Coordinates of C-alpha atoms and ligand atoms in Angstrom, one line a residue:
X107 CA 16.9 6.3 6.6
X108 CA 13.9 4.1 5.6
X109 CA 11.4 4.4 3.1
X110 CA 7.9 3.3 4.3
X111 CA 5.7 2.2 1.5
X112 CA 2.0 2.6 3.3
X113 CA -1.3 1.0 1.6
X114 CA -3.9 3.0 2.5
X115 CA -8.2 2.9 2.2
X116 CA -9.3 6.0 -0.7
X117 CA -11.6 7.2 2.2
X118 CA -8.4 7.3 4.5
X119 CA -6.6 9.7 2.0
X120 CA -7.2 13.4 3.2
X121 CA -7.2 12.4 6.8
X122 CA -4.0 10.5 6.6
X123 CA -2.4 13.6 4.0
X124 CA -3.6 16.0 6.9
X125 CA -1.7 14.4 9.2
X126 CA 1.4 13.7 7.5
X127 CA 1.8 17.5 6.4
X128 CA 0.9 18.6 9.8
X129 CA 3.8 16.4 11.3
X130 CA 6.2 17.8 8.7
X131 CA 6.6 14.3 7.0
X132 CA 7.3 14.6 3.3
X133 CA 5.6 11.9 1.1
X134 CA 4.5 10.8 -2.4
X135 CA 0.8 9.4 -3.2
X136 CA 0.1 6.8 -5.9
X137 CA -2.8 5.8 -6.7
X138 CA -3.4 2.4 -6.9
X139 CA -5.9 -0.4 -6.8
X140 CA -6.2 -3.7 -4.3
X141 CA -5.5 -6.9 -6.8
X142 CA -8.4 -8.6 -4.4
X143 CA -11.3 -6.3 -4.2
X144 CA -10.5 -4.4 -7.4
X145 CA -10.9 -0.9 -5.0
X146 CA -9.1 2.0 -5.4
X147 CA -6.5 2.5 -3.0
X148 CA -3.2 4.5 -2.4
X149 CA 0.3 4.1 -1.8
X150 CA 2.2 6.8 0.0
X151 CA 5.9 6.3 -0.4
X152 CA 7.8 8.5 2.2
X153 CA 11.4 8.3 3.4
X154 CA 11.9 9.3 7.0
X155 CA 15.2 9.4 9.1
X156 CA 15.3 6.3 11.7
X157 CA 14.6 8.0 15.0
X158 CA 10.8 9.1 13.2
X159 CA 9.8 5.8 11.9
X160 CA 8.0 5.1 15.8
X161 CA 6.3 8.7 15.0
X162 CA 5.1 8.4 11.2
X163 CA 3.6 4.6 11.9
X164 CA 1.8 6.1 14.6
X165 CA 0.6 8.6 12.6
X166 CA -0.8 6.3 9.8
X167 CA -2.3 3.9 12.1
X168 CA -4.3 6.8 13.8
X169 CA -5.4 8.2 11.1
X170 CA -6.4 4.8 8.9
X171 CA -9.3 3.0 9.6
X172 CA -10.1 -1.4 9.4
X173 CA -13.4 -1.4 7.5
X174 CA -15.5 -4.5 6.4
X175 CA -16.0 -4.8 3.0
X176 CA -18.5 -7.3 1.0
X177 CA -17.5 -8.9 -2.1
X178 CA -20.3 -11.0 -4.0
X179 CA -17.9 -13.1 -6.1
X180 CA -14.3 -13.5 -6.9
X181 CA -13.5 -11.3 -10.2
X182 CA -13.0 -13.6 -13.3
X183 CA -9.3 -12.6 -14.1
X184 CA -8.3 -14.1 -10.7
X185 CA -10.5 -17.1 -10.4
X186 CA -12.0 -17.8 -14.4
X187 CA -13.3 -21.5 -13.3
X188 CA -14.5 -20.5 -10.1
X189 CA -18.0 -20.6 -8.9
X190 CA -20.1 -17.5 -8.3
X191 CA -20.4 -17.3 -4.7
X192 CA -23.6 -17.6 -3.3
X193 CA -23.6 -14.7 -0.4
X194 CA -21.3 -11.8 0.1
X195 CA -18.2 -12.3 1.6
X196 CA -17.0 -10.2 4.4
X197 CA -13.5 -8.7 3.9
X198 CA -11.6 -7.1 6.6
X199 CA -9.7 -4.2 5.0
X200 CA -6.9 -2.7 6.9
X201 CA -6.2 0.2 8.2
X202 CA -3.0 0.4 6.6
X203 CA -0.8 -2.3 5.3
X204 CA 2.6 -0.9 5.9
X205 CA 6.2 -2.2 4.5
X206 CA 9.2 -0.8 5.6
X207 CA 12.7 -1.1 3.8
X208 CA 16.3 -0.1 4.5
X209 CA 17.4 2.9 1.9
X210 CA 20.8 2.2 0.9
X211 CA 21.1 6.5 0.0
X212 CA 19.5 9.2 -0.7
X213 CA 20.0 11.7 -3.5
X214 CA 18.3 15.2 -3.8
X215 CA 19.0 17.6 -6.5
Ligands
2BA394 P1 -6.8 -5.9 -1.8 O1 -5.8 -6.7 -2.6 O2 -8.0 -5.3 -2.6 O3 -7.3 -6.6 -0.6 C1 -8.3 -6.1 0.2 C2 -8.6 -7.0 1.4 O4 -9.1 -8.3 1.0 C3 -7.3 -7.3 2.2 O5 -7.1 -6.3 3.2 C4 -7.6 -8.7 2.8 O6 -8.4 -8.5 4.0 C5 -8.5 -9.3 1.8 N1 -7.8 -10.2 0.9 C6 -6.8 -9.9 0.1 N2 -6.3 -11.0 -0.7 C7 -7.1 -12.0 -0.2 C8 -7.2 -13.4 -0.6 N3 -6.4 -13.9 -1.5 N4 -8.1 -14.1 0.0 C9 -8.9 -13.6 1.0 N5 -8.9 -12.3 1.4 C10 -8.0 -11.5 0.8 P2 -5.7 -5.9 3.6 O7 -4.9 -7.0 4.0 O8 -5.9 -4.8 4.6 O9 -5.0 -5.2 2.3 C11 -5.4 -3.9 1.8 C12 -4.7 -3.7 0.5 O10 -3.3 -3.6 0.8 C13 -4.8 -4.8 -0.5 O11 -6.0 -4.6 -1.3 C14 -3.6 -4.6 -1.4 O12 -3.8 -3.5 -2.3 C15 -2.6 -4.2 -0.3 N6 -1.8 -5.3 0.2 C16 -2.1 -6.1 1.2 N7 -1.2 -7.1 1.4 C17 -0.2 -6.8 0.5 C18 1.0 -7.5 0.1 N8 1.5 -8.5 0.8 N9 1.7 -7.0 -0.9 C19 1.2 -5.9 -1.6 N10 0.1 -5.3 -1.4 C20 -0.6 -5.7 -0.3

């Protein structure tokens, strides 16, 4: 079994939940926020037997978009000496930024 820990865009979130539930994968949404751009994004936690992690990862990266994003300066907690930038940056968000671990077991009760 593996637990795949998914990143995904806000504006991703219904379209990728759609999809999950329609494929019969069982998952668990946090929502969270990107330590660069400061956004709101979520983390879907789902553990799926070996022979359906080809099928879920296909399912997320249909169904999760690569946006650009514009950020006008870096946020003072992460950078406090440096500069305000002069133009907006362009940021490539993914899609989805996907990690995928080894469960050691798995309890249900
Ligand atoms: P954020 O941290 O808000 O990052 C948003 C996008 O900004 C990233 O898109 C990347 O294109 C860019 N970016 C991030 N850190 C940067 C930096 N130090 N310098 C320049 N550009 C930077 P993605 O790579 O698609 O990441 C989307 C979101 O996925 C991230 O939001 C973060 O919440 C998560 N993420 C990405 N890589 C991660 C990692 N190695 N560990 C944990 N979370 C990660």
């Amino acid at each position: 079994m593996k637990l795949v820990l998914a990143i995904i865009q806000e504006r991703d979130g219904k379209r990728v939940a759609d999809a999950l539930a329609e494929n019969g994968f069982f998952y668990t949404k946090i929502a969270s926020t990107g330590g660069f751009l400061r956004d709101g994004n979520q983390t879907l936690l789902l553990g799926v037997e070996d022979e359906r992690l080809q099928e879920v990862l296909e399912v997320l990266k249909a169904n999760s978009d690569a946006r650009d994003q514009y950020v006008s300066l870096p946020s003072p907690d992460v950078m406090p000496s440096a500069p305000l930038l002069q133009a907006p940056v362009r940021v490539t968000v993914g899609g989805a930024v996907v990690f995928v671990l080894d469960v050691e077991s798995f309890h249900r009760w």
